[in-house]
Structure formats: C-alpha cells, structure tokens
C-alpha cells in the first residue's frame, strides 16, 4: 500500500507556545509557526480567530505583555545567531474584538546587534523593562534597565555588572524596589540575588556550601518571599521551597519526589502553581494560598506541560501542553473549574488523531547494572515502503535510537512530528535518558560529568543491546540520530561501538571537544566547563574521547546537518568530521544551511533536510 501521508504533511503540523495575558485579561498573545517561521499572534481569551502581530523573516523567540498597557516586548535574532534584540510592539490595544487599535508599530529598543539580550520582566508600573545582555564583554551578562517609551536612541542603564557567564534578570518585586537575578554557574549549582533598583546593590538570597540548585524563582505577591525549586541541604530531587527575602532563610513546602521543575506565584497572591516531572510526564499542582487546598486539573492526556502564566487578576492560568498525540498548543484553566480548555488549535495538517502513536516507558540495565529509562515507540503497522519495514529477514523492524541533547536534558513524551512520520514508515524509535539526563535527581544528572563522559555513551550502546536481546528491533538495521550534544553521542557511538550501527545522523554535533571549547560562545564557556571539564586540565582527555580522532573506526554511512551561524557548536565541527569521513571514503551526506544557527528553525530548511534524512535512512536500513 502507498504511504498515506507525505513527510511534507508532517512537517507542516503547527505549534503554539509562549502565552502572555493582556493587562485586562481579555487576550492572550502567543507564538506560532503558521507562516513557517515563528511569529507573534494574539487571540481572545474566550477563543476565536487569532490575529498576527509580527511579520518578519526571522523567528520571534518570545513575547511579553505590559502589565498596564496593550503593548508587548518581543525578542528576535538574525539567522539563528542567538544575538537577540528586544522590540517594543505598541498600538495593539483598543476596543475591537481582537483588542487591536488602528494599527500597531514595532521598534527596536536595544539596537546592539552584536550582543545577546534576554528579557527579564516589566516593572509593575509598565514604564520600564529589565534585561540581561553581554554588551561590554561577550563572556559576561550584565543587567540593564530601560524605559520603554524613552526618546528613540536612548540607551539602557546598567543596573548591575555580572560576575561572568550567565547572570540573568528574572523580574521586579511587586513594589518595583528589587530586581531578582539568577546566576547559573552550572546546571547543578545556582544562586539568587535581589538587586536594589535605586542603587544596584545586590543582596545574596542563597548563600550555601557546595552545589545547590535554585531554579524557576518567582516573587510572592507581597514581595517578602521568593518561591523556587531547590536542592539546598543536600537534597537529590529539587523540591518546592520559599525563601524569605529579609532573612534569606529557606523553607521547604513539599517533599522532593518527583522532581519540581517550574514554580510561579500569581500576581494578586491567591495561587501558587508548580509542575512535577514524574519520569517525564507532567503533573500540575495549584495551591490556594488562602485555604491551603491544592488542586490539579482533570482531563489532560499523557504529555508535558510548560510555560505557566497567570492572568493579572489571578482568575486564570495559561500553560503550554503537548503529548505524543497532541501537537504543541496553549491551554487556559479558569481556576474556578477543574478542567482546562485548549485555547489555540494548531493544525495537524489533515493527519487524523488516530494516526499518532504513544510510546511505552521502558527500563533497561547498563554496563554497571544501573537502570536506564527510555521511551519506546513501536510502529503501528508494517512499513508501506516496499514491504521491507517490518517483514524483512527476522520480522523485526528497523530502529532509530535517539540520544537527546543537553546533556542536561530529558526526552519526554512530547509531540515529535518526525518520530510519528518514521513510525508510519515502519521504523521503531528508542529514546533513552542515559545517565546525565535531568528529571531523575542531581546524582543521576552528574553521573556523566567530566571524565565520566563515555559512561553515557556506553548507556546508549546498551540501548542497542536491549533491542537485540528483547527482540524489539532488527540488530542489523539500527540507526543512531541526535542533535547538539546528541550529535556528539551519535559520533561517539559510531566510533566507539562501530559494529552496532547501520547508519548515523549527526545534527549540529560536537566532533572535537578541544575546538568546541575554544570556539563556543564566550558567555557559555564557563558553564560548559562545569559539565565537560576545561582545556587546562582535561585537554588530553578531550582528545582521547573526541570522535574526530577515531574516524578510522567508523563503518556506517553518515549524514551531517549544521547551520552556518551556530554560536553554540560552531559549523567547523561539522566541517572537520565531513572532511575526515570523505578522506576515508565513508559515505557521507552533508547539509549546511547558511541562514540557520543551532538547529533548523525555518520550515523551508526542514522541508529540505528531513526528506533527505528519510531517504538516507531508507537507503541504508531498508
């Protein structure tokens, strides 16, 4: 039988995220890729037809409504270079059904194209914003305050000089006296500071010994406390906590299993919301701070919730939801009810809901007896392509093994159009969360640090052994595919375990840790050193594990995909591995995109790359 849906259909499945309530609560702005490039749109909170607000050729990365007026700050870079500028979009208020006036205008308010700007929040009077930027030194983020309606050309004022690396503003206190700042030394060690807006003086809120996490902080409505998720006091799982701003004392409000990953307090002080990561699945908790009662929404299927956002009057909670059978969309929960409703309805490109497959959560043993969790997607039927997907030889399907990026990240039951397409073509997919992944506690996350790097690669090899031993996949038809750090995992797998793989696909991956550490963005280097090690002490180890020095062991055909503007993993990483493969005569297909950065953001490029990826896999696995 012919394939029912082409890859173009799957790649045209749309997504919506980034909700922000208008100050009167009548509208929600959001991001969607309906046009093929992420743009800012707006929709009435009760539902209806959305209206497009931005019309650019580049991807808009975020949008944030003024708490007092109908205007929005949004961020955008150029060609994926991540040097985000901030733009003021005003004139979006009015009395029409869509909240739009007679026209709206966007203005670049940062005007420093060589620097990265990260929005930190609106002041509560709606007159200023705070942001972080590496304007003075590419390796250091400082915190700036800027009046949004200043004379064109007026510059921002530096509020606080950063200590180096990531130093990010995360919102004003309710009385606009303080700015909350977040310093990330590593994914397992952070600090919070309250910076006085009048003087720039910083108060350390989280003094601690050793490593501790303090992430997703949120001001209480009275400005006396900071809510966050923390591992202070030696906890393995991040738990819900409250920090007293005056005394800097931390108090835990809940136990730490499963892990807390997002916390937000409502503007008026009625509610506190947080998310729990239960082996990848999300649980939402909302506590009524007046009564102490905690509620959860009903009716959400298997999936992942992110991007919590309260309305200004505390009546509604917006969030983003997606799952294996549900593409990314904005939902709104009226807190007087128990059931949220879907606000945006992104197109599934005519592909029926019944076509999509949910994965099974499985576990397998690795080389040292440690249990590794993984999501396993089984094809729903034999491949329609030449009858070769499931019925060839031993009757087992070809399998794509997918290591996630990060490395401090986690494959979760999200919607992945490409996964669904490959399952329709008869492929199974195994996505392991090897040691080093987040969501399972600090100990597990740190198991691959520095010189333990190759233990996670061994975990990936044992995923292939599990497929073989459990007879879940054809051991002669296994491909490994991953992006970013997952791209390194691909290259490390095909060099250190070359007999396992029939094909490999490396997307924006690290081929040489020495050149990567030398050329990655200066602001990221200290953070990456905490995870990978540094060139002073670990150069010999980097050379030992770098795939570029083991190309002679590769046996399988390779595909390499990279964006020319990538600031995280420079394109030279791809150029090195491709040149080495060609020199050895290993079949390699190289796709370089001049208008992309760390990944493929533009539909036109995905429509070029992913059909070629499918043809590559079919050629070598079928």
PDB file of C-alpha atoms in Angstrom, residues 364-534:
ATOM      1  CA  UNK A 364      16.979  -1.497  30.729  1.00  0.00           C
ATOM      2  CA  UNK A 365      20.227  -2.349  32.503  1.00  0.00           C
ATOM      3  CA  UNK A 366      23.516  -0.749  31.510  1.00  0.00           C
ATOM      4  CA  UNK A 367      27.114  -1.982  31.864  1.00  0.00           C
ATOM      5  CA  UNK A 368      27.297  -1.322  35.625  1.00  0.00           C
ATOM      6  CA  UNK A 369      23.824  -2.597  36.492  1.00  0.00           C
ATOM      7  CA  UNK A 370      22.278   0.885  36.578  1.00  0.00           C
ATOM      8  CA  UNK A 371      18.729   1.091  35.259  1.00  0.00           C
ATOM      9  CA  UNK A 372      18.243   3.460  32.321  1.00  0.00           C
ATOM     10  CA  UNK A 373      14.746   4.788  31.474  1.00  0.00           C
ATOM     11  CA  UNK A 374      13.702   5.103  27.837  1.00  0.00           C
ATOM     12  CA  UNK A 375      10.662   5.870  25.707  1.00  0.00           C
ATOM     13  CA  UNK A 376       9.984   3.179  23.120  1.00  0.00           C
ATOM     14  CA  UNK A 377       7.810   3.913  20.075  1.00  0.00           C
ATOM     15  CA  UNK A 378       6.580   0.909  18.136  1.00  0.00           C
ATOM     16  CA  UNK A 379       5.413   1.284  14.532  1.00  0.00           C
ATOM     17  CA  UNK A 380       1.674   0.788  14.345  1.00  0.00           C
ATOM     18  CA  UNK A 381       1.853  -1.376  11.214  1.00  0.00           C
ATOM     19  CA  UNK A 382       4.355  -2.871   8.757  1.00  0.00           C
ATOM     20  CA  UNK A 383       6.128  -0.355   6.564  1.00  0.00           C
ATOM     21  CA  UNK A 384       4.215   0.521   3.384  1.00  0.00           C
ATOM     22  CA  UNK A 385       7.532   1.095   1.583  1.00  0.00           C
ATOM     23  CA  UNK A 386       8.393  -1.969  -0.443  1.00  0.00           C
ATOM     24  CA  UNK A 387       7.223  -4.270   2.341  1.00  0.00           C
ATOM     25  CA  UNK A 388      10.651  -4.025   3.941  1.00  0.00           C
ATOM     26  CA  UNK A 389       9.952  -2.223   7.208  1.00  0.00           C
ATOM     27  CA  UNK A 390       8.793  -4.999   9.496  1.00  0.00           C
ATOM     28  CA  UNK A 391       8.772  -8.203   7.490  1.00  0.00           C
ATOM     29  CA  UNK A 392      12.318  -8.463   6.173  1.00  0.00           C
ATOM     30  CA  UNK A 393      14.532 -11.272   7.464  1.00  0.00           C
ATOM     31  CA  UNK A 394      13.724 -11.880  11.130  1.00  0.00           C
ATOM     32  CA  UNK A 395      10.481  -9.906  11.013  1.00  0.00           C
ATOM     33  CA  UNK A 396      11.803  -7.199  13.357  1.00  0.00           C
ATOM     34  CA  UNK A 397      11.566  -3.504  12.447  1.00  0.00           C
ATOM     35  CA  UNK A 398      14.476  -1.162  11.791  1.00  0.00           C
ATOM     36  CA  UNK A 399      15.032   1.119  14.789  1.00  0.00           C
ATOM     37  CA  UNK A 400      16.185   4.710  15.209  1.00  0.00           C
ATOM     38  CA  UNK A 401      17.960   5.190  18.554  1.00  0.00           C
ATOM     39  CA  UNK A 402      17.666   8.826  19.633  1.00  0.00           C
ATOM     40  CA  UNK A 403      20.012  10.351  22.265  1.00  0.00           C
ATOM     41  CA  UNK A 404      18.813  13.768  23.412  1.00  0.00           C
ATOM     42  CA  UNK A 405      20.904  16.932  23.505  1.00  0.00           C
ATOM     43  CA  UNK A 406      21.903  18.862  26.572  1.00  0.00           C
ATOM     44  CA  UNK A 407      23.494  16.815  28.018  1.00  0.00           C
ATOM     45  CA  UNK A 408      21.431  18.041  30.977  1.00  0.00           C
ATOM     46  CA  UNK A 409      18.104  17.437  29.301  1.00  0.00           C
ATOM     47  CA  UNK A 410      15.475  14.728  29.065  1.00  0.00           C
ATOM     48  CA  UNK A 411      13.495  13.034  26.331  1.00  0.00           C
ATOM     49  CA  UNK A 412       9.866  13.264  27.423  1.00  0.00           C
ATOM     50  CA  UNK A 413       6.527  12.220  25.930  1.00  0.00           C
ATOM     51  CA  UNK A 414       6.338  15.307  23.723  1.00  0.00           C
ATOM     52  CA  UNK A 415       4.913  15.577  20.234  1.00  0.00           C
ATOM     53  CA  UNK A 416       7.649  14.963  17.661  1.00  0.00           C
ATOM     54  CA  UNK A 417       6.306  15.055  14.115  1.00  0.00           C
ATOM     55  CA  UNK A 418       9.402  13.387  12.718  1.00  0.00           C
ATOM     56  CA  UNK A 419       9.024  10.457  15.117  1.00  0.00           C
ATOM     57  CA  UNK A 420       5.429   9.988  14.024  1.00  0.00           C
ATOM     58  CA  UNK A 421       6.426  10.086  10.375  1.00  0.00           C
ATOM     59  CA  UNK A 422       9.132   7.477  10.817  1.00  0.00           C
ATOM     60  CA  UNK A 423       6.756   5.188  12.680  1.00  0.00           C
ATOM     61  CA  UNK A 424       4.345   5.404   9.771  1.00  0.00           C
ATOM     62  CA  UNK A 425       7.220   4.285   7.562  1.00  0.00           C
ATOM     63  CA  UNK A 426       7.719   1.195   9.710  1.00  0.00           C
ATOM     64  CA  UNK A 427      10.536   2.351  11.969  1.00  0.00           C
ATOM     65  CA  UNK A 428      10.576   1.866  15.729  1.00  0.00           C
ATOM     66  CA  UNK A 429      12.222   4.567  17.869  1.00  0.00           C
ATOM     67  CA  UNK A 430      14.017   4.151  21.176  1.00  0.00           C
ATOM     68  CA  UNK A 431      14.811   7.359  23.074  1.00  0.00           C
ATOM     69  CA  UNK A 432      16.870   6.600  26.204  1.00  0.00           C
ATOM     70  CA  UNK A 433      17.528   9.046  29.022  1.00  0.00           C
ATOM     71  CA  UNK A 434      21.114   7.988  29.625  1.00  0.00           C
ATOM     72  CA  UNK A 435      22.998   8.988  32.762  1.00  0.00           C
ATOM     73  CA  UNK A 436      23.471  12.735  32.812  1.00  0.00           C
ATOM     74  CA  UNK A 437      19.819  13.377  31.987  1.00  0.00           C
ATOM     75  CA  UNK A 438      17.671  15.702  34.079  1.00  0.00           C
ATOM     76  CA  UNK A 439      14.426  14.751  35.787  1.00  0.00           C
ATOM     77  CA  UNK A 440      15.844  11.932  37.912  1.00  0.00           C
ATOM     78  CA  UNK A 441      17.716  13.866  40.578  1.00  0.00           C
ATOM     79  CA  UNK A 442      21.106  15.521  40.947  1.00  0.00           C
ATOM     80  CA  UNK A 443      23.054  12.307  41.427  1.00  0.00           C
ATOM     81  CA  UNK A 444      21.849  10.860  38.132  1.00  0.00           C
ATOM     82  CA  UNK A 445      22.409  14.175  36.331  1.00  0.00           C
ATOM     83  CA  UNK A 446      26.040  14.294  37.455  1.00  0.00           C
ATOM     84  CA  UNK A 447      26.956  10.715  36.526  1.00  0.00           C
ATOM     85  CA  UNK A 448      28.471  11.756  33.181  1.00  0.00           C
ATOM     86  CA  UNK A 449      30.406  14.820  34.310  1.00  0.00           C
ATOM     87  CA  UNK A 450      33.932  15.441  33.015  1.00  0.00           C
ATOM     88  CA  UNK A 451      35.933  12.189  32.849  1.00  0.00           C
ATOM     89  CA  UNK A 452      32.789  10.030  33.180  1.00  0.00           C
ATOM     90  CA  UNK A 453      31.606  11.251  29.771  1.00  0.00           C
ATOM     91  CA  UNK A 454      31.882   7.924  27.973  1.00  0.00           C
ATOM     92  CA  UNK A 455      29.730   6.109  30.535  1.00  0.00           C
ATOM     93  CA  UNK A 456      26.692   7.759  28.942  1.00  0.00           C
ATOM     94  CA  UNK A 457      27.850   6.552  25.522  1.00  0.00           C
ATOM     95  CA  UNK A 458      28.011   3.035  26.967  1.00  0.00           C
ATOM     96  CA  UNK A 459      24.410   3.500  28.140  1.00  0.00           C
ATOM     97  CA  UNK A 460      23.479   4.226  24.532  1.00  0.00           C
ATOM     98  CA  UNK A 461      25.207   1.061  23.354  1.00  0.00           C
ATOM     99  CA  UNK A 462      23.237  -0.919  25.927  1.00  0.00           C
ATOM    100  CA  UNK A 463      20.048   0.513  24.451  1.00  0.00           C
ATOM    101  CA  UNK A 464      21.032  -1.283  21.243  1.00  0.00           C
ATOM    102  CA  UNK A 465      21.773  -4.462  23.212  1.00  0.00           C
ATOM    103  CA  UNK A 466      18.317  -4.243  24.849  1.00  0.00           C
ATOM    104  CA  UNK A 467      16.655  -4.009  21.428  1.00  0.00           C
ATOM    105  CA  UNK A 468      18.569  -7.096  20.340  1.00  0.00           C
ATOM    106  CA  UNK A 469      18.043  -9.145  23.491  1.00  0.00           C
ATOM    107  CA  UNK A 470      14.338  -8.287  23.820  1.00  0.00           C
ATOM    108  CA  UNK A 471      13.826  -8.877  20.092  1.00  0.00           C
ATOM    109  CA  UNK A 472      12.290  -5.430  19.716  1.00  0.00           C
ATOM    110  CA  UNK A 473      14.367  -4.371  16.708  1.00  0.00           C
ATOM    111  CA  UNK A 474      16.449  -5.781  13.908  1.00  0.00           C
ATOM    112  CA  UNK A 475      20.047  -5.642  15.236  1.00  0.00           C
ATOM    113  CA  UNK A 476      21.358  -5.303  11.667  1.00  0.00           C
ATOM    114  CA  UNK A 477      19.164  -2.268  10.968  1.00  0.00           C
ATOM    115  CA  UNK A 478      19.854   0.204  13.786  1.00  0.00           C
ATOM    116  CA  UNK A 479      20.467   3.903  13.159  1.00  0.00           C
ATOM    117  CA  UNK A 480      21.575   6.475  15.729  1.00  0.00           C
ATOM    118  CA  UNK A 481      20.307  10.047  15.285  1.00  0.00           C
ATOM    119  CA  UNK A 482      20.733  13.076  17.541  1.00  0.00           C
ATOM    120  CA  UNK A 483      21.301  16.823  17.661  1.00  0.00           C
ATOM    121  CA  UNK A 484      23.646  19.153  19.581  1.00  0.00           C
ATOM    122  CA  UNK A 485      25.124  17.098  22.426  1.00  0.00           C
ATOM    123  CA  UNK A 486      23.043  14.278  20.955  1.00  0.00           C
ATOM    124  CA  UNK A 487      25.104  14.797  17.803  1.00  0.00           C
ATOM    125  CA  UNK A 488      28.245  14.122  19.833  1.00  0.00           C
ATOM    126  CA  UNK A 489      26.561  10.988  21.191  1.00  0.00           C
ATOM    127  CA  UNK A 490      25.965   9.861  17.606  1.00  0.00           C
ATOM    128  CA  UNK A 491      29.592  10.414  16.626  1.00  0.00           C
ATOM    129  CA  UNK A 492      30.882   8.817  19.825  1.00  0.00           C
ATOM    130  CA  UNK A 493      28.640   5.786  19.276  1.00  0.00           C
ATOM    131  CA  UNK A 494      29.681   5.131  15.694  1.00  0.00           C
ATOM    132  CA  UNK A 495      33.371   5.472  16.622  1.00  0.00           C
ATOM    133  CA  UNK A 496      33.418   3.535  19.912  1.00  0.00           C
ATOM    134  CA  UNK A 497      30.719   0.966  19.067  1.00  0.00           C
ATOM    135  CA  UNK A 498      31.012   0.808  15.275  1.00  0.00           C
ATOM    136  CA  UNK A 499      29.572  -2.696  14.855  1.00  0.00           C
ATOM    137  CA  UNK A 500      26.182  -1.718  16.270  1.00  0.00           C
ATOM    138  CA  UNK A 501      25.079   0.814  13.676  1.00  0.00           C
ATOM    139  CA  UNK A 502      23.898   0.657  10.086  1.00  0.00           C
ATOM    140  CA  UNK A 503      23.691   4.467   9.782  1.00  0.00           C
ATOM    141  CA  UNK A 504      24.287   7.642  11.781  1.00  0.00           C
ATOM    142  CA  UNK A 505      22.811  11.158  11.587  1.00  0.00           C
ATOM    143  CA  UNK A 506      24.658  13.981  13.369  1.00  0.00           C
ATOM    144  CA  UNK A 507      22.828  17.332  13.650  1.00  0.00           C
ATOM    145  CA  UNK A 508      24.870  20.309  14.969  1.00  0.00           C
ATOM    146  CA  UNK A 509      27.028  17.905  16.970  1.00  0.00           C
ATOM    147  CA  UNK A 510      30.441  18.156  18.637  1.00  0.00           C
ATOM    148  CA  UNK A 511      33.201  16.335  16.762  1.00  0.00           C
ATOM    149  CA  UNK A 512      36.221  17.711  18.622  1.00  0.00           C
ATOM    150  CA  UNK A 513      35.942  18.818  22.245  1.00  0.00           C
ATOM    151  CA  UNK A 514      39.130  20.872  22.029  1.00  0.00           C
ATOM    152  CA  UNK A 515      37.982  23.054  19.134  1.00  0.00           C
ATOM    153  CA  UNK A 516      34.453  23.164  20.536  1.00  0.00           C
ATOM    154  CA  UNK A 517      35.658  24.541  23.881  1.00  0.00           C
ATOM    155  CA  UNK A 518      37.930  27.017  22.086  1.00  0.00           C
ATOM    156  CA  UNK A 519      35.228  28.382  19.774  1.00  0.00           C
ATOM    157  CA  UNK A 520      31.869  28.050  21.513  1.00  0.00           C
ATOM    158  CA  UNK A 521      30.192  31.319  22.566  1.00  0.00           C
ATOM    159  CA  UNK A 522      32.319  33.082  25.202  1.00  0.00           C
ATOM    160  CA  UNK A 523      29.329  33.536  27.530  1.00  0.00           C
ATOM    161  CA  UNK A 524      28.755  29.758  27.532  1.00  0.00           C
ATOM    162  CA  UNK A 525      32.307  28.590  28.156  1.00  0.00           C
ATOM    163  CA  UNK A 526      32.395  28.668  31.973  1.00  0.00           C
ATOM    164  CA  UNK A 527      29.040  26.931  32.148  1.00  0.00           C
ATOM    165  CA  UNK A 528      30.177  24.222  29.730  1.00  0.00           C
ATOM    166  CA  UNK A 529      33.449  23.753  31.634  1.00  0.00           C
ATOM    167  CA  UNK A 530      31.472  22.852  34.745  1.00  0.00           C
ATOM    168  CA  UNK A 531      29.936  19.957  32.812  1.00  0.00           C
ATOM    169  CA  UNK A 532      32.658  18.874  30.381  1.00  0.00           C
ATOM    170  CA  UNK A 533      35.892  19.976  32.046  1.00  0.00           C
ATOM    171  CA  UNK A 534      38.401  22.582  30.865  1.00  0.00           C
TER     172      UNK A 534
END
